[in-house]
Amino acid sequence: MNINTILIIGSGAMGSQIALVSALAGYRTVLQDISFQALEAAVASLRERMDRQVAKGRLERAEADAALGRLHTVTSLEEAAPEADLVIEAATEKLETKQQIFAELDRLAPAHTILTTNSSTLGSSMVAAATGRPEKVCNMHFFNPALVMKCVEVVRHAHTSDETVHAVMELARTMGKSPVLLNREIPGFLANRMMGAIRDEALALYDAGIASIEDIDTAAKTALGHPMGPFELMDLVGLDVGYLIREATYQQTGDEKDLPHPALAELYAQGHYGRKTGRGWYTYDSSSPTAAK
Ligand code: 3HC
């Protein structure tokens, strides 16, 4: 399949970085968000990131400029969807919002367009049902920070065609990623299931007063070789994202052990979402993060 234009929906941390990954890989990339301000902020942050890469000698100025030149922003889906060959939806992790977007995309995009979702919890069957092209729908799940992390989980649902799977796996490879394929939907996919087990144990140890947040993170790094501890990682991904993931998982499984952890729910209710708000498990108002408690 010939992919020229990729449409990314949602200019949050994931959507904006995925858009830059796409532009760097040579695709004409359109980043859509209903908020003009959010788009402006996203592009400014991507420009800064590219400038740092150029300053560090990791990227040629011309290459960075060419990528940014391939990246376009738009607020209207009506304008963006008709020219897209493939869509990566990275909007908020709410089913109704995603279903509305997929119904709109199905109406507006050409018949050949593949529709993917970056959702980490909602299997694409839930949004495919809102379209008349379920065979062209699957999950294409990137990891945070999307510019750096190599893994992309491609998850097929019962009606995703082999052609769609092949095209999305190939696209991920062209983007310099190492895609993994899930043959059927399962809540949490692969990586979040494994990460969840570690995070739950870290929370249990903290709850029981066995060790501090910093020491639990330190052990994960120095004993297990993880690049970040589980609390640092929750702050990086966003406690809002973590909270909504648990809520969505609970909705699917009905298992109370999947509910958001009480301490996480408390931080979420207080609007402490991690790095993006300057406070989560740690505070980020100084050069090095310190435990918030
Ligand atoms: N956004 C973009 N780029 C970033 C970044 C960010 N938030 N943080 C760091 N980077 C880049 C840096 O610019 C640097 O790039 P360069 O080498 O080209 O200059 C590179 O990453 C390494 O950065 P640093 O040397 O400053 O820092 P580290 O070596 O500590 O690496 C890290 C930072 C890559 C974030 C590393 O700590 C790491 O791998 N952490 C674990 C991340 C992880 O587990 N992610 C998965 C989250 S789960 C998820 O996303 C699932 C979803 O469903 C919620």
JSON list of C-alpha atoms and ligand atoms in Angstrom, two decimals, residues 14 17 49 52-53 56 58 93 118-121 141-149 153 189 191-192 195 226-228 233 236-238 241-242 245 275, ligand 1:
[
{"chain": "A", "resi": 14, "resn": "MET", "atom": "CA", "xyz": [1.92, 11.22, 22.43]},
{"chain": "A", "resi": 17, "resn": "GLN", "atom": "CA", "xyz": [5.73, 13.15, 19.17]},
{"chain": "A", "resi": 49, "resn": "ARG", "atom": "CA", "xyz": [13.35, 19.32, 20.65]},
{"chain": "A", "resi": 52, "resn": "ARG", "atom": "CA", "xyz": [18.43, 20.41, 20.83]},
{"chain": "A", "resi": 53, "resn": "GLN", "atom": "CA", "xyz": [19.04, 17.43, 18.56]},
{"chain": "A", "resi": 56, "resn": "LYS", "atom": "CA", "xyz": [23.93, 17.97, 20.06]},
{"chain": "A", "resi": 58, "resn": "ARG", "atom": "CA", "xyz": [22.50, 14.20, 16.34]},
{"chain": "A", "resi": 93, "resn": "GLU", "atom": "CA", "xyz": [-8.56, 7.93, 26.34]},
{"chain": "A", "resi": 118, "resn": "ASN", "atom": "CA", "xyz": [-2.83, 4.71, 19.68]},
{"chain": "A", "resi": 119, "resn": "SER", "atom": "CA", "xyz": [-5.08, 3.66, 22.57]},
{"chain": "A", "resi": 120, "resn": "SER", "atom": "CA", "xyz": [-3.34, 1.55, 25.18]},
{"chain": "A", "resi": 121, "resn": "THR", "atom": "CA", "xyz": [-6.53, 0.17, 26.68]},
{"chain": "A", "resi": 141, "resn": "HIS", "atom": "CA", "xyz": [0.26, 1.74, 20.18]},
{"chain": "A", "resi": 142, "resn": "PHE", "atom": "CA", "xyz": [3.41, 3.82, 20.74]},
{"chain": "A", "resi": 143, "resn": "PHE", "atom": "CA", "xyz": [5.27, 4.28, 24.04]},
{"chain": "A", "resi": 144, "resn": "ASN", "atom": "CA", "xyz": [6.21, 7.44, 25.88]},
{"chain": "A", "resi": 145, "resn": "PRO", "atom": "CA", "xyz": [8.43, 9.23, 24.86]},
{"chain": "A", "resi": 146, "resn": "ALA", "atom": "CA", "xyz": [7.36, 8.21, 21.37]},
{"chain": "A", "resi": 147, "resn": "LEU", "atom": "CA", "xyz": [10.40, 9.83, 19.74]},
{"chain": "A", "resi": 148, "resn": "VAL", "atom": "CA", "xyz": [12.69, 7.52, 21.69]},
{"chain": "A", "resi": 149, "resn": "MET", "atom": "CA", "xyz": [10.90, 4.25, 22.52]},
{"chain": "A", "resi": 153, "resn": "GLU", "atom": "CA", "xyz": [2.23, -2.71, 19.61]},
{"chain": "A", "resi": 189, "resn": "PHE", "atom": "CA", "xyz": [-1.70, -5.53, 25.58]},
{"chain": "A", "resi": 191, "resn": "ALA", "atom": "CA", "xyz": [4.03, -4.11, 27.78]},
{"chain": "A", "resi": 192, "resn": "ASN", "atom": "CA", "xyz": [1.46, -2.41, 30.02]},
{"chain": "A", "resi": 195, "resn": "MET", "atom": "CA", "xyz": [4.68, -2.92, 33.62]},
{"chain": "A", "resi": 226, "resn": "HIS", "atom": "CA", "xyz": [15.35, -0.37, 34.46]},
{"chain": "A", "resi": 227, "resn": "PRO", "atom": "CA", "xyz": [16.00, 3.10, 33.01]},
{"chain": "A", "resi": 228, "resn": "MET", "atom": "CA", "xyz": [13.44, 4.61, 35.40]},
{"chain": "A", "resi": 233, "resn": "LEU", "atom": "CA", "xyz": [7.71, 6.28, 35.07]},
{"chain": "A", "resi": 236, "resn": "LEU", "atom": "CA", "xyz": [6.52, 10.56, 32.95]},
{"chain": "A", "resi": 237, "resn": "VAL", "atom": "CA", "xyz": [3.52, 8.82, 31.39]},
{"chain": "A", "resi": 238, "resn": "GLY", "atom": "CA", "xyz": [1.08, 11.04, 33.34]},
{"chain": "A", "resi": 241, "resn": "VAL", "atom": "CA", "xyz": [-3.25, 8.63, 31.76]},
{"chain": "A", "resi": 242, "resn": "GLY", "atom": "CA", "xyz": [-2.48, 5.97, 34.40]},
{"chain": "A", "resi": 245, "resn": "ILE", "atom": "CA", "xyz": [-6.12, 3.34, 31.95]},
{"chain": "A", "resi": 275, "resn": "ARG", "atom": "CA", "xyz": [5.78, 15.98, 35.05]},
{"chain": "B", "resi": 1, "resn": "3HC", "atom": "N1", "xyz": [10.40, 13.28, 25.11]},
{"chain": "B", "resi": 1, "resn": "3HC", "atom": "C1", "xyz": [11.21, 13.15, 24.03]},
{"chain": "B", "resi": 1, "resn": "3HC", "atom": "N2", "xyz": [12.49, 12.79, 24.11]},
{"chain": "B", "resi": 1, "resn": "3HC", "atom": "C2", "xyz": [12.98, 12.54, 25.32]},
{"chain": "B", "resi": 1, "resn": "3HC", "atom": "C3", "xyz": [12.21, 12.67, 26.50]},
{"chain": "B", "resi": 1, "resn": "3HC", "atom": "C4", "xyz": [10.86, 13.05, 26.35]},
{"chain": "B", "resi": 1, "resn": "3HC", "atom": "N3", "xyz": [10.03, 13.14, 27.39]},
{"chain": "B", "resi": 1, "resn": "3HC", "atom": "N4", "xyz": [12.98, 12.35, 27.55]},
{"chain": "B", "resi": 1, "resn": "3HC", "atom": "C5", "xyz": [14.18, 12.05, 27.06]},
{"chain": "B", "resi": 1, "resn": "3HC", "atom": "N5", "xyz": [14.18, 12.15, 25.73]},
{"chain": "B", "resi": 1, "resn": "3HC", "atom": "C6", "xyz": [15.28, 11.86, 24.83]},
{"chain": "B", "resi": 1, "resn": "3HC", "atom": "C7", "xyz": [16.43, 12.80, 25.01]},
{"chain": "B", "resi": 1, "resn": "3HC", "atom": "O1", "xyz": [16.29, 13.96, 24.21]},
{"chain": "B", "resi": 1, "resn": "3HC", "atom": "C8", "xyz": [17.58, 11.93, 24.56]},
{"chain": "B", "resi": 1, "resn": "3HC", "atom": "O2", "xyz": [17.62, 11.94, 23.16]},
{"chain": "B", "resi": 1, "resn": "3HC", "atom": "P1", "xyz": [19.03, 11.98, 22.43]},
{"chain": "B", "resi": 1, "resn": "3HC", "atom": "O3", "xyz": [19.80, 10.81, 22.97]},
{"chain": "B", "resi": 1, "resn": "3HC", "atom": "O4", "xyz": [18.68, 11.84, 20.98]},
{"chain": "B", "resi": 1, "resn": "3HC", "atom": "O5", "xyz": [19.59, 13.30, 22.79]},
{"chain": "B", "resi": 1, "resn": "3HC", "atom": "C9", "xyz": [17.19, 10.52, 24.95]},
{"chain": "B", "resi": 1, "resn": "3HC", "atom": "O6", "xyz": [15.77, 10.56, 25.13]},
{"chain": "B", "resi": 1, "resn": "3HC", "atom": "C10", "xyz": [17.85, 10.07, 26.23]},
{"chain": "B", "resi": 1, "resn": "3HC", "atom": "O7", "xyz": [17.52, 11.05, 27.18]},
{"chain": "B", "resi": 1, "resn": "3HC", "atom": "P2", "xyz": [18.41, 11.36, 28.45]},
{"chain": "B", "resi": 1, "resn": "3HC", "atom": "O8", "xyz": [19.84, 10.99, 28.16]},
{"chain": "B", "resi": 1, "resn": "3HC", "atom": "O9", "xyz": [18.13, 12.72, 28.93]},
{"chain": "B", "resi": 1, "resn": "3HC", "atom": "O10", "xyz": [17.77, 10.48, 29.58]},
{"chain": "B", "resi": 1, "resn": "3HC", "atom": "P3", "xyz": [17.76, 8.92, 29.75]},
{"chain": "B", "resi": 1, "resn": "3HC", "atom": "O11", "xyz": [18.94, 8.27, 29.19]},
{"chain": "B", "resi": 1, "resn": "3HC", "atom": "O12", "xyz": [17.43, 8.79, 31.19]},
{"chain": "B", "resi": 1, "resn": "3HC", "atom": "O13", "xyz": [16.52, 8.45, 28.89]},
{"chain": "B", "resi": 1, "resn": "3HC", "atom": "C11", "xyz": [14.25, 7.89, 28.77]},
{"chain": "B", "resi": 1, "resn": "3HC", "atom": "C12", "xyz": [15.25, 8.98, 29.08]},
{"chain": "B", "resi": 1, "resn": "3HC", "atom": "C13", "xyz": [14.37, 7.50, 27.28]},
{"chain": "B", "resi": 1, "resn": "3HC", "atom": "C14", "xyz": [12.86, 8.47, 29.01]},
{"chain": "B", "resi": 1, "resn": "3HC", "atom": "C15", "xyz": [14.56, 6.65, 29.66]},
{"chain": "B", "resi": 1, "resn": "3HC", "atom": "O14", "xyz": [14.60, 7.06, 30.99]},
{"chain": "B", "resi": 1, "resn": "3HC", "atom": "C16", "xyz": [13.57, 5.54, 29.52]},
{"chain": "B", "resi": 1, "resn": "3HC", "atom": "O15", "xyz": [13.64, 4.72, 28.62]},
{"chain": "B", "resi": 1, "resn": "3HC", "atom": "N6", "xyz": [12.60, 5.47, 30.45]},
{"chain": "B", "resi": 1, "resn": "3HC", "atom": "C17", "xyz": [11.57, 4.47, 30.46]},
{"chain": "B", "resi": 1, "resn": "3HC", "atom": "C18", "xyz": [10.46, 4.92, 29.55]},
{"chain": "B", "resi": 1, "resn": "3HC", "atom": "C19", "xyz": [9.36, 3.90, 29.49]},
{"chain": "B", "resi": 1, "resn": "3HC", "atom": "O16", "xyz": [9.36, 2.86, 30.11]},
{"chain": "B", "resi": 1, "resn": "3HC", "atom": "N7", "xyz": [8.36, 4.21, 28.66]},
{"chain": "B", "resi": 1, "resn": "3HC", "atom": "C20", "xyz": [7.20, 3.40, 28.54]},
{"chain": "B", "resi": 1, "resn": "3HC", "atom": "C21", "xyz": [6.11, 4.08, 29.25]},
{"chain": "B", "resi": 1, "resn": "3HC", "atom": "S1", "xyz": [4.63, 3.15, 29.20]},
{"chain": "B", "resi": 1, "resn": "3HC", "atom": "C22", "xyz": [3.77, 3.78, 27.94]},
{"chain": "B", "resi": 1, "resn": "3HC", "atom": "O17", "xyz": [4.15, 4.71, 27.28]},
{"chain": "B", "resi": 1, "resn": "3HC", "atom": "C23", "xyz": [2.51, 3.08, 27.64]},
{"chain": "B", "resi": 1, "resn": "3HC", "atom": "C24", "xyz": [1.36, 4.00, 27.47]},
{"chain": "B", "resi": 1, "resn": "3HC", "atom": "O18", "xyz": [0.26, 3.21, 27.11]},
{"chain": "B", "resi": 1, "resn": "3HC", "atom": "C25", "xyz": [0.98, 4.76, 28.68]}
]
